[in-house]
Amino acid sequence: MELFTRRHVLLGVSCALGALAGVRDVLAQTPPATAGPVDPKLIEDLVAANRILADQGVVDGYGHVSVRHEKSPDRYLMSRSIAPELVTADARGPTSYLERFIHGEIYRVRPDVRAIVHNHSPSVIPFGATAAPLRPLYHMSAFLSGGVPVFDIRQAGGMTDMLVRTAALGQALARTLGARPVALMRGHGAVVVGASLPLVVFRSVYTEVNARLQSQAMAIGSGQVTYLDPEEARLAEASVSGTVTRPWELWKKKALAR
C-alpha cells in the first residue's frame, strides 16, 4: 500500500487526506469521499499547536504539526506550507509541506498516534549527529526512557537533500521510530508523536528541554550524569501524563494572544 495525499482547504487550514489502501493510479484519478466537517475546536487546537511550538522555540520558520481527522482515521489535517508561527484558521499557502510523508507513513502504521510534530529543535540536533544517546535526566521528560533511536536517511535513501520527500523514506523513518514517542533525524531534527495535540506538544517541548539540560549536565559533570532509572521514569511519566493540559492551556493562551 502507498500513501496518497491530496490538498483540501477546510476552514482555511490545509487538509492532507491520507488514503491508506488502494491502487495508486486509481486514487490519483478518484478523489476520496468527504469525511464531513471537522470540529472547529480541532482546527483551533491545531493552530495553537503550531503557535505554541514557535513560542517555545521548538520550531522557527520550519517545522510542521498534524492531527488525525476525528471522524476518519485514515486522514489527517495540517497547515499549508508556511512558517508555524503564521498559521491561522484562515491561512493560505501555495503548497503542502514536502515532508508530509513523515506524517502519513507514521499514521499508517501507528493507530495509537493522533498527532505528529516534525521539528528542527536546536538542542536535539547534536544527539542525532554524535554517539551520545538522548536520555531522560528530568522527570518531565521521563517519556524518553524507552530509548530515542536515530534515523540516518543515508541508510534508507543514499545521498539525499536530507528531506523525507517520498513514501519510501517516510516508511523507513516510521520503522526507526517503531513504538516509541520520539526519533531523532541525523543532521535534521526530530519527529515526535502522541495520542493528542496537547501531549505531542508537551513531548516536543520537553524533548528540547531535556536535550539542553543533558548537554549542560554532560559538560558540568565531564560526561558523568545520573539519568532516571527505568522505574523512576515509569512512575514519573504516569504521574505527569495526567497533567499535560495544564501547560497546554497556559501555552495556548499565550500563543494565541499574540
Short mmCIF file of C-alpha atoms in Angstrom, two decimals, residues 64 78 97-103 118 120 162-165 185 188:
data_model
loop_
_atom_site.label_atom_id
_atom_site.label_comp_id
_atom_site.label_asym_id
_atom_site.label_seq_id
_atom_site.Cartn_x
_atom_site.Cartn_y
_atom_site.Cartn_z
CA HIS A 64 5.04 21.20 10.94
CA MET A 78 -2.05 20.05 8.67
CA TYR A 97 4.77 20.56 3.04
CA LEU A 98 7.31 18.48 1.11
CA GLU A 99 7.78 16.23 4.13
CA ARG A 100 4.11 15.34 4.56
CA PHE A 101 5.23 11.71 4.06
CA ILE A 102 6.61 11.77 7.61
CA HIS A 103 3.07 12.18 8.87
CA HIS A 118 8.37 17.35 12.94
CA HIS A 120 14.44 21.11 13.96
CA MET A 162 18.05 15.28 3.90
CA LEU A 163 14.31 15.76 3.34
CA VAL A 164 11.77 12.96 3.75
CA ARG A 165 10.07 13.71 0.46
CA MET A 185 16.84 12.50 12.43
CA HIS A 188 17.95 17.28 10.51
#
